[in-house]
Short mmCIF file of N, CA and C in Angstrom, two decimals:
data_model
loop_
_atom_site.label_atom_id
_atom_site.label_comp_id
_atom_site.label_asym_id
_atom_site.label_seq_id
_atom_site.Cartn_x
_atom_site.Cartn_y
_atom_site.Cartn_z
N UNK A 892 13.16 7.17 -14.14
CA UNK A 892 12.35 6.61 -13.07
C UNK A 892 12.49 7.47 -11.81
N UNK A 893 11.36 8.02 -10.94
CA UNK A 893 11.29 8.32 -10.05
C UNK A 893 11.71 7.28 -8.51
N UNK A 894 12.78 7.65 -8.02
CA UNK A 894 13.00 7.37 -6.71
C UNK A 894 11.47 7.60 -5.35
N UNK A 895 11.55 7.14 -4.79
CA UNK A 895 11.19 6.85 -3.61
C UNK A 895 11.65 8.08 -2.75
N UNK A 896 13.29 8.41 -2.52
CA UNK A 896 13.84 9.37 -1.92
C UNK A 896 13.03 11.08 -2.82
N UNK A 897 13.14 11.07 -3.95
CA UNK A 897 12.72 12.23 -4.79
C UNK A 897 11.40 12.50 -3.93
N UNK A 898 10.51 11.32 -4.37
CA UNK A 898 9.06 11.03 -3.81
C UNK A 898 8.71 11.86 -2.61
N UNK A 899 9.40 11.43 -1.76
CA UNK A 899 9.24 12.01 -0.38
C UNK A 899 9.52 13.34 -0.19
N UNK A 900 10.91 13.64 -1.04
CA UNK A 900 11.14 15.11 -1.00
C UNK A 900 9.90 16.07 -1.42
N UNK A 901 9.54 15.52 -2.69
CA UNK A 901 8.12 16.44 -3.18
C UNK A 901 7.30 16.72 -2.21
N UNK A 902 6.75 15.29 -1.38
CA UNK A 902 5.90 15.35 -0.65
C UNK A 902 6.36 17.11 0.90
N UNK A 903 7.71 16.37 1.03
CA UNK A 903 7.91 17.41 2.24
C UNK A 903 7.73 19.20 2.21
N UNK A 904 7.81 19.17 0.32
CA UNK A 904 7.82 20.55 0.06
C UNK A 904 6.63 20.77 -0.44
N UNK A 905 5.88 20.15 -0.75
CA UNK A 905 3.86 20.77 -0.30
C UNK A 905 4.14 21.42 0.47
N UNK A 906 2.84 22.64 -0.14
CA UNK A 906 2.53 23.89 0.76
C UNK A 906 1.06 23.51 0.72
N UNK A 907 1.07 22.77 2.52
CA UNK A 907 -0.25 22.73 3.13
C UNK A 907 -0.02 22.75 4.55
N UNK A 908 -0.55 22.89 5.11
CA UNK A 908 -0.38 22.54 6.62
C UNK A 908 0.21 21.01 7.19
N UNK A 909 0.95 20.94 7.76
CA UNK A 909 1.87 19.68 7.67
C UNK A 909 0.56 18.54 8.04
N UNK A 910 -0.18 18.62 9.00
CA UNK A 910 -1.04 17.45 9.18
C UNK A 910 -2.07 17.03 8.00
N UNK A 911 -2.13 18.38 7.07
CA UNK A 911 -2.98 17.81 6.07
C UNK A 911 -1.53 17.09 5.18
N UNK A 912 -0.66 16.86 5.21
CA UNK A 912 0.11 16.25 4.64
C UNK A 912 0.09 14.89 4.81
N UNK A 913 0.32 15.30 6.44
CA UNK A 913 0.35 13.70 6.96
C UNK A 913 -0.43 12.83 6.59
N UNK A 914 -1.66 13.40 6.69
CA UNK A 914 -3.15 12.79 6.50
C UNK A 914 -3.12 12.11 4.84
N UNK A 915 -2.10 12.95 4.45
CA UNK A 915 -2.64 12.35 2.80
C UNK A 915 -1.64 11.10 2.90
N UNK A 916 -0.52 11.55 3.68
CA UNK A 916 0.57 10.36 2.75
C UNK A 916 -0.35 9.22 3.86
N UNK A 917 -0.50 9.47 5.16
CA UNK A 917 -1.68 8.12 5.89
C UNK A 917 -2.35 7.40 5.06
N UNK A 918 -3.38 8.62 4.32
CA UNK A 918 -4.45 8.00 3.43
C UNK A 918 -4.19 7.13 1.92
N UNK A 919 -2.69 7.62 1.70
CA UNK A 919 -2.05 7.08 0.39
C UNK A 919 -1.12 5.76 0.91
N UNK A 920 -0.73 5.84 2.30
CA UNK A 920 -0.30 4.48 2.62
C UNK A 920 -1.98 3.12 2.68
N UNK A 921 -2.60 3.57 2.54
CA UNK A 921 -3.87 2.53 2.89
C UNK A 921 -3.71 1.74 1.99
N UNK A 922 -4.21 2.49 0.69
CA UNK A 922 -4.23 2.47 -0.58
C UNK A 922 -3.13 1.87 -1.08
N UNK A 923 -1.94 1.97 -0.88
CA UNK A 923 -1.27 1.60 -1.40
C UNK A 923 -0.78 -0.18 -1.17
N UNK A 924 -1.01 -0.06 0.23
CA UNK A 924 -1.46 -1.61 0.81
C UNK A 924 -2.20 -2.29 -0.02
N UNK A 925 -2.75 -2.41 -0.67
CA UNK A 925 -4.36 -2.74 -1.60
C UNK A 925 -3.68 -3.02 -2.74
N UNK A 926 -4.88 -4.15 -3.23
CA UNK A 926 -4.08 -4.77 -4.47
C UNK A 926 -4.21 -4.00 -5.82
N UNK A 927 -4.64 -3.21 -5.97
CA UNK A 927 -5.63 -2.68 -7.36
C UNK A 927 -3.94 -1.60 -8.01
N UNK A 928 -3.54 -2.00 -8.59
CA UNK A 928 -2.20 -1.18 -8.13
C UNK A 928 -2.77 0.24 -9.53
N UNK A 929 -3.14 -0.71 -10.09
CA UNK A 929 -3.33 0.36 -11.40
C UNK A 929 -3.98 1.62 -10.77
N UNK A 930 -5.13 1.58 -10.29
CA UNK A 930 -5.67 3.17 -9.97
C UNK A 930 -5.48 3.28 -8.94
N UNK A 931 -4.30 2.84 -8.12
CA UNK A 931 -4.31 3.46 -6.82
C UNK A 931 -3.87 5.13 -6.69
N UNK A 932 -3.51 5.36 -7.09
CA UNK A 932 -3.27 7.47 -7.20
C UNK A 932 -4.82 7.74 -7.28
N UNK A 933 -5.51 7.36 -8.13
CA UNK A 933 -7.21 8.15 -8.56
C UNK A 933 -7.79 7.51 -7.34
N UNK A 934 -7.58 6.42 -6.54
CA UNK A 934 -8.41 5.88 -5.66
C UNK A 934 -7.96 7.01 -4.20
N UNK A 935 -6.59 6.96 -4.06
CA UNK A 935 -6.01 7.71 -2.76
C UNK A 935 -6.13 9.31 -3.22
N UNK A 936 -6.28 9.83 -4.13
CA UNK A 936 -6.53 11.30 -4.40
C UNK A 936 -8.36 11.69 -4.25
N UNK A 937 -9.22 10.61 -4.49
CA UNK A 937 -10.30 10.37 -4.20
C UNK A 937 -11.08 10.39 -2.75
N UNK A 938 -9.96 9.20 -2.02
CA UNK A 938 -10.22 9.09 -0.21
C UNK A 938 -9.48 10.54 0.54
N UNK A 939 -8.49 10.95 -0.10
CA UNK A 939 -8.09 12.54 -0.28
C UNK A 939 -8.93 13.70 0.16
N UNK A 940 -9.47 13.73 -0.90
CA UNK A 940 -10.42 14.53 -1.14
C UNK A 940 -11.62 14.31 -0.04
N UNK A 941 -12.02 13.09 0.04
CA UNK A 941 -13.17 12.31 0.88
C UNK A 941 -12.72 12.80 2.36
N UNK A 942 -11.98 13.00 2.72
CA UNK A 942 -10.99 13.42 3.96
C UNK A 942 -10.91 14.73 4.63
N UNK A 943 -10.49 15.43 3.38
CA UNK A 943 -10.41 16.51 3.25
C UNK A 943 -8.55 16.87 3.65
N UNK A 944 -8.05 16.15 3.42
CA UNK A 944 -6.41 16.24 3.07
C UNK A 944 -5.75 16.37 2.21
N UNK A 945 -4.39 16.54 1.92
CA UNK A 945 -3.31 16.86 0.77
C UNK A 945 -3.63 15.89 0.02
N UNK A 946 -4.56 15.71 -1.18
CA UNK A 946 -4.63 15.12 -2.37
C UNK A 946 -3.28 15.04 -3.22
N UNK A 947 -2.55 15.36 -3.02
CA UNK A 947 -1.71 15.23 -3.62
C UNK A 947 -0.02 14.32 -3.06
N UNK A 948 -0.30 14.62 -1.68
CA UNK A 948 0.59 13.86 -1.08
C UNK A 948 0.11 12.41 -0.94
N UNK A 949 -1.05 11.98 -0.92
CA UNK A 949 -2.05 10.63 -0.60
C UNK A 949 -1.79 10.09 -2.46
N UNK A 950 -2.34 10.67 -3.30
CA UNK A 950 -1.65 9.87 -4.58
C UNK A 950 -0.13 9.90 -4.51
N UNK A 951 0.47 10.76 -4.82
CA UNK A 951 2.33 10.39 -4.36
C UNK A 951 2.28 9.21 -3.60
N UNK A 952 1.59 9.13 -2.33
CA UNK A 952 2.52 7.87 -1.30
C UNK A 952 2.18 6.99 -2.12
N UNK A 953 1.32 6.37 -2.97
CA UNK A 953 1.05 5.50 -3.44
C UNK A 953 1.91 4.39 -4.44
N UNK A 954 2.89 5.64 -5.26
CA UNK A 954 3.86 5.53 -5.64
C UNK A 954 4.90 4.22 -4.77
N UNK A 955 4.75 4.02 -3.34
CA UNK A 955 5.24 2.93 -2.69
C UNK A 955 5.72 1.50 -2.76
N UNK A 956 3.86 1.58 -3.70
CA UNK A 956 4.11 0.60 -4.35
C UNK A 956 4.26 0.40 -5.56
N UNK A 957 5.54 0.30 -6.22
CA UNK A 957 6.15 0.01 -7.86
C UNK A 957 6.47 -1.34 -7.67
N UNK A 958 6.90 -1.13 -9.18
CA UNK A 958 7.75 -2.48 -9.34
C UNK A 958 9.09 -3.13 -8.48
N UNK A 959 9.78 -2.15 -7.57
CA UNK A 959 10.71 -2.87 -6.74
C UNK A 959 10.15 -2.91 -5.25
N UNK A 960 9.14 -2.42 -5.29
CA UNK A 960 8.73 -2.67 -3.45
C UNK A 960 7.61 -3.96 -3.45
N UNK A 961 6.94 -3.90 -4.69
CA UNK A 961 5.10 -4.35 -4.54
C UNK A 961 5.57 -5.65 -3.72
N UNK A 962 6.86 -6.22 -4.23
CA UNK A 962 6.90 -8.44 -3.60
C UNK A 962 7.01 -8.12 -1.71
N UNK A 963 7.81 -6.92 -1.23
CA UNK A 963 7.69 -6.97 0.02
C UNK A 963 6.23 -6.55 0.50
N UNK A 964 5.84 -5.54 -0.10
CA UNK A 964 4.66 -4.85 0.64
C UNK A 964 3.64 -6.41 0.56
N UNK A 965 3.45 -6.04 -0.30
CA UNK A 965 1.95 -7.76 -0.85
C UNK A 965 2.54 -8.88 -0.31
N UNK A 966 3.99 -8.88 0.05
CA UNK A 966 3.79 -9.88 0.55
C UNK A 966 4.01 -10.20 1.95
N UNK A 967 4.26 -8.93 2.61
CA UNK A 967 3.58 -9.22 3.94
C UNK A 967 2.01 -9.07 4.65
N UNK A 968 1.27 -8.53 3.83
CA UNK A 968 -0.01 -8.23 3.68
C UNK A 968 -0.56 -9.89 3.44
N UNK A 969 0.10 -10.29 2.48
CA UNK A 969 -1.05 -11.95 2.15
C UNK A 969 -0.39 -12.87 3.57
N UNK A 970 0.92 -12.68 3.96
CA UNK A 970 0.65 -13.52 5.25
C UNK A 970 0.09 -13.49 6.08
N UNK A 971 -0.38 -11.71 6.38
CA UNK A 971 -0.99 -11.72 7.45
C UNK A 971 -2.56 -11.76 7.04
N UNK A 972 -2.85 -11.74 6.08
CA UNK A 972 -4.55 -11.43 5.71
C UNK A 972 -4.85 -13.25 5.67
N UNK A 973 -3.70 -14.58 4.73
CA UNK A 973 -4.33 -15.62 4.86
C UNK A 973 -3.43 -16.30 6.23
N UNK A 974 -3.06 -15.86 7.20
CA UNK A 974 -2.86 -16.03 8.39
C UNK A 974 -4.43 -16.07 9.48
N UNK A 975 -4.90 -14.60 9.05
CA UNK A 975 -6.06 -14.62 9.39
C UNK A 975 -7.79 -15.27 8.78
N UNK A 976 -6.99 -15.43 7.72
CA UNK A 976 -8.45 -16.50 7.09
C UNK A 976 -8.56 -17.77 7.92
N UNK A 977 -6.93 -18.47 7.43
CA UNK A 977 -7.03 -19.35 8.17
C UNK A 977 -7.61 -19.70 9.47
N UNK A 978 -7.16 -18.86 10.20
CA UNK A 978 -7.77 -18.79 11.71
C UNK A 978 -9.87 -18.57 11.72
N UNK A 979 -10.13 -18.24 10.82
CA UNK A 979 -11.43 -17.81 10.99
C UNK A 979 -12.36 -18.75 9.91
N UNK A 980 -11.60 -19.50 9.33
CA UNK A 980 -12.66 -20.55 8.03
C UNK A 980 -12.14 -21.65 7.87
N UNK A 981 -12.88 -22.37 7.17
CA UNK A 981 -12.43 -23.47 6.93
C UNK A 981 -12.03 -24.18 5.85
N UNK A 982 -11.77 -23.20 5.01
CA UNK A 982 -11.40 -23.36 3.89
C UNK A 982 -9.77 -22.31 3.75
N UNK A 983 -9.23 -23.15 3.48
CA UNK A 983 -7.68 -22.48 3.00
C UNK A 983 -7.37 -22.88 1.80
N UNK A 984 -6.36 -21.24 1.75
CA UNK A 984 -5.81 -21.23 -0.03
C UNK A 984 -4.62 -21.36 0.35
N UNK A 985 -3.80 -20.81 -0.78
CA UNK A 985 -2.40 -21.15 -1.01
C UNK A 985 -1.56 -20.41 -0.04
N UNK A 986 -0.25 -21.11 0.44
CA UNK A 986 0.57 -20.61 1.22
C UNK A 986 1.11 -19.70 0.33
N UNK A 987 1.97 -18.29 0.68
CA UNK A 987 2.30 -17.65 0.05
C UNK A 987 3.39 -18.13 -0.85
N UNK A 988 4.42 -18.97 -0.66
CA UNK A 988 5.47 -20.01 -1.14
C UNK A 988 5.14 -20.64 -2.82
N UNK A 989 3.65 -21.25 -1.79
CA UNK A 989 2.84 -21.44 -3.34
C UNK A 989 2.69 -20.60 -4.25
N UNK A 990 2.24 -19.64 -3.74
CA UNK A 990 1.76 -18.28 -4.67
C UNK A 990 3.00 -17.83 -5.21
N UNK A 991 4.36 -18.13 -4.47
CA UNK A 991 4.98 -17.29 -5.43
C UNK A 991 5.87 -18.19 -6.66
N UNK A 992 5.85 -19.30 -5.83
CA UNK A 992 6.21 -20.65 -6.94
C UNK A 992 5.33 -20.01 -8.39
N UNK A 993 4.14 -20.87 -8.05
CA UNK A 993 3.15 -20.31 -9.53
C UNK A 993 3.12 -18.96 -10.09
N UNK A 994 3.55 -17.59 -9.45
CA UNK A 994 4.89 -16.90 -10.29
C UNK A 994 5.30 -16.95 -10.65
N UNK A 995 6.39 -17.30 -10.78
CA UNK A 995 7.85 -17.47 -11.00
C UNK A 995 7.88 -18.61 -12.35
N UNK A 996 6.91 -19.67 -12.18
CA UNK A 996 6.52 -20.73 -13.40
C UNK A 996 5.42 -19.99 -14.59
N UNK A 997 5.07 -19.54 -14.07
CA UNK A 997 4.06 -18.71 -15.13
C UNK A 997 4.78 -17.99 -16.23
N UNK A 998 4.48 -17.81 -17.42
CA UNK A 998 5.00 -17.14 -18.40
C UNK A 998 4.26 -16.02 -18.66
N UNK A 999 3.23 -15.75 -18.33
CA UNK A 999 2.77 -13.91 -18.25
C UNK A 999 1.88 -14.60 -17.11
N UNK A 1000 1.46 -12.60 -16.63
CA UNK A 1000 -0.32 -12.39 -15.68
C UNK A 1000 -1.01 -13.54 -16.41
N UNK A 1001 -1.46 -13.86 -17.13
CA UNK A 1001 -2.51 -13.91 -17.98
C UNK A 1001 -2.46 -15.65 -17.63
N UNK A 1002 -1.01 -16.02 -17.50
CA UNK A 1002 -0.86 -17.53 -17.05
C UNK A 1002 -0.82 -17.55 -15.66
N UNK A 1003 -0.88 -17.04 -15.12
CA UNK A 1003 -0.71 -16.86 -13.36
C UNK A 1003 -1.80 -16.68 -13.41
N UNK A 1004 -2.62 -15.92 -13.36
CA UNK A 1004 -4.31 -15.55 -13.34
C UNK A 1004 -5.23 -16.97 -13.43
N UNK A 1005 -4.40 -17.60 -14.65
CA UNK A 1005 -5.63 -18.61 -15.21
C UNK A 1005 -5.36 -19.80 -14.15
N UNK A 1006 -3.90 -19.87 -13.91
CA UNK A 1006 -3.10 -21.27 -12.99
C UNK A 1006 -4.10 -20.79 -11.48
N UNK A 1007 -4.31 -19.80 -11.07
CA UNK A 1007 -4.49 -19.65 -9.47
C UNK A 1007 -6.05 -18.91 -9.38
N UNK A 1008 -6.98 -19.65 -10.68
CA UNK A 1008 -8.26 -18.28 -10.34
C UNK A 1008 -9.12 -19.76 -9.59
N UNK A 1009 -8.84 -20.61 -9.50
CA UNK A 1009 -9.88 -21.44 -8.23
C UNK A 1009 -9.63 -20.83 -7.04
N UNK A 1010 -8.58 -19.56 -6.62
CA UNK A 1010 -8.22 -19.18 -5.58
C UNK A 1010 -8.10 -17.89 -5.43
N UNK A 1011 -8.87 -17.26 -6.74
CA UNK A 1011 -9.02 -15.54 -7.09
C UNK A 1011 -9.07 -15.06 -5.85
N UNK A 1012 -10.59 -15.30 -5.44
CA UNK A 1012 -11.49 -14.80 -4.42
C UNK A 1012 -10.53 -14.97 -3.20
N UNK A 1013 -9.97 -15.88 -2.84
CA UNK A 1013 -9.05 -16.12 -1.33
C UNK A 1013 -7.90 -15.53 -1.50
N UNK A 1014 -7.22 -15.56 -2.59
CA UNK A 1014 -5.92 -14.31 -3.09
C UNK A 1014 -6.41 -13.24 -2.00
N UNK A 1015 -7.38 -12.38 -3.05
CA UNK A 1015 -7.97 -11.08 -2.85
C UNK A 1015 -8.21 -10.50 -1.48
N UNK A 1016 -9.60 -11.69 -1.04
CA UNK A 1016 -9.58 -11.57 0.00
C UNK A 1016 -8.37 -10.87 1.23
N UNK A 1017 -7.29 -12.09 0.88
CA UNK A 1017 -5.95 -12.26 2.28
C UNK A 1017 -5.41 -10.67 1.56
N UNK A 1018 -5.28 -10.75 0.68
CA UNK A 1018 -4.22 -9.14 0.50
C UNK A 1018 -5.14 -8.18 0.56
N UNK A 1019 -6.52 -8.06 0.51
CA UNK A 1019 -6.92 -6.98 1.16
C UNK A 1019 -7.04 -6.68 3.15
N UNK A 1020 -7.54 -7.70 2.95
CA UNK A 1020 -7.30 -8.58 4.83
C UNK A 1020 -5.90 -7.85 5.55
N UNK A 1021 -4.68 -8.79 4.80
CA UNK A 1021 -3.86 -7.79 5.48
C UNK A 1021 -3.08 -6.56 4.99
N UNK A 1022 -3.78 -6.37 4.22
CA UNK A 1022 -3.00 -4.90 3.60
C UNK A 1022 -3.95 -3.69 4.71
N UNK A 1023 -4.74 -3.90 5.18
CA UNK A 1023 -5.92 -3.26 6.11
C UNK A 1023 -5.29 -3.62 7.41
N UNK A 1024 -4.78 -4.63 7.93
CA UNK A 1024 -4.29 -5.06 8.90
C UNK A 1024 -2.95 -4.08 9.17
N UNK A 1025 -1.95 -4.48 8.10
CA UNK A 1025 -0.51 -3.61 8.15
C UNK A 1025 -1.08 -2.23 8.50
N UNK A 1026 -1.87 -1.54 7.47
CA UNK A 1026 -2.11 -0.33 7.61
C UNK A 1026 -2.54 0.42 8.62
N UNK A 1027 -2.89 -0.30 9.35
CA UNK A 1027 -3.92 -0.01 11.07
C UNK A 1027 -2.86 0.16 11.70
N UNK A 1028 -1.82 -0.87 11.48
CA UNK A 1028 -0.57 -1.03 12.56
C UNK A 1028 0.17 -0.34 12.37
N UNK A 1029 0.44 0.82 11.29
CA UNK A 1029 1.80 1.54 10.49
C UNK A 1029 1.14 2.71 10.21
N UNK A 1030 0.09 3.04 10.40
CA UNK A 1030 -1.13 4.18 10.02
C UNK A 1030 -0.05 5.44 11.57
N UNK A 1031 -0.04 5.18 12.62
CA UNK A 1031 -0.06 5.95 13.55
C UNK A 1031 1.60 6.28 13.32
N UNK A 1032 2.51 5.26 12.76
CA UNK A 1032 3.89 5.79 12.85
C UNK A 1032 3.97 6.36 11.38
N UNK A 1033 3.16 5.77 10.27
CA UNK A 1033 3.49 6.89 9.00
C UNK A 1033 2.61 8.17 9.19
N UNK A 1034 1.51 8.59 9.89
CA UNK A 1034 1.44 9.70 10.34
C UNK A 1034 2.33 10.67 11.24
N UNK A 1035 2.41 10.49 12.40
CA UNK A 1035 3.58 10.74 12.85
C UNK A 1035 4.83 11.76 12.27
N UNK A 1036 5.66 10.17 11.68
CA UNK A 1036 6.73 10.64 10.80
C UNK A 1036 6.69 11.13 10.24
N UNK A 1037 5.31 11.47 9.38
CA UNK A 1037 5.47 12.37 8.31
C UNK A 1037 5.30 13.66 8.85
N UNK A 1038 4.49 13.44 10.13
CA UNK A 1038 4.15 15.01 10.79
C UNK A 1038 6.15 15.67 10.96
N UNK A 1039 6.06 15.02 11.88
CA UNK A 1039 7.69 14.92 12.41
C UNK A 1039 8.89 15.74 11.14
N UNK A 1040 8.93 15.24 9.73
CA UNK A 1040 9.47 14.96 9.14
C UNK A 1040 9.32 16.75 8.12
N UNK A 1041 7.86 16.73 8.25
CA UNK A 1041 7.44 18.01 7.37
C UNK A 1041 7.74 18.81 8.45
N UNK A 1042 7.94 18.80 9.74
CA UNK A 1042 8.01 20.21 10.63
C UNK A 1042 9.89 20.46 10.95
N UNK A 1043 10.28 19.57 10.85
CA UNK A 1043 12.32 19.58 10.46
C UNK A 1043 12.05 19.86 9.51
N UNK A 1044 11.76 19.40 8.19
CA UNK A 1044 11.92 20.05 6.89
C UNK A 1044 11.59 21.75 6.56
N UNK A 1045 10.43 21.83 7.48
CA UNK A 1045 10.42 23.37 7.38
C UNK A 1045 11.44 24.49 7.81
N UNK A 1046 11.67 23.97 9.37
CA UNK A 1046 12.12 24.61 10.48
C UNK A 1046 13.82 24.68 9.82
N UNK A 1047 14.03 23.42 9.28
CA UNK A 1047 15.63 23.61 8.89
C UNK A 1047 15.54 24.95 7.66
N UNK A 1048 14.65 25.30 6.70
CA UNK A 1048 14.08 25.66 5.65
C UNK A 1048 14.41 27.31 6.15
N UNK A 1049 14.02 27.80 7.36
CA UNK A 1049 13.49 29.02 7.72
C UNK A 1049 14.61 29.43 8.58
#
């Protein structure tokens, strides 16, 4: 299994111009916010490309989200996305508590899916909601850092 720490290293040793770096792992943090976990690399190597940035550092960040990060990332994204439903409709879904109860009781996806699809659409909704939200707010310091991060990595390098 690939580390997270490895991850980043790859990323720092791309040979591109550090801001097209930045730009990718930016564009691969979006993405990675987002629920679709399966094609998120083909989706962020795609907006990549669409960009005109390190395609390759933007699928890597994506990597973020695995199996030991996805419960923090998603799940500060659905508080803040059905934080904001709430505030704007009148219809509310499940507290996240709920959502993760009916987890945790479920015996596969396939029983979680079927237990919570009167609430597909409002799921979806809130974790795209705030996975767009986080990302706006964390977009300017994971650019940044990564700028930051690839120009020490060089400079110590040379």
């Amino acid at each position: 299994m690939v580390s997270l720490r490895d991850t980043f290293r790859q990323i720092l040793q791309l040979e591109d111009h550090p801001k097209s770096i930045a730009w990718g792992v930016t564009v691969g943090f979006f993405v990675a916010m987002t629920p679709p976990i399966w094609p998120q690399s083909v989706i962020a190597f795609g907006f990549a490309w669409l960009f005109r940035c390190n395609r390759l550092a933007a699928a890597l960040t994506t990597w973020l989200t695995n199996p030991l990060t996805w419960l923090p990332c998603y799940g500060v994204s659905y508080l803040v996305g059905a934080t904001w439903l709430r505030l704007v409709s009148d219809r509310h879904g499940p507290t996240w508590s709920e959502v993760w109860t009916q987890w945790t009781r479920s015996e596969s996806i396939a029983a979680f899916l079927s237990s919570t699809a009167h609430f597909g659409w409002w799921i979806l909704c809130a974790l795209f909601i705030g996975g767009f939200v986080v990302s706006v707010i964390c977009a300017p310091f994971v650019y940044f850092g990564v700028l930051k991060a690839v120009t020490v990595w060089r400079n110590r390098g040379s």
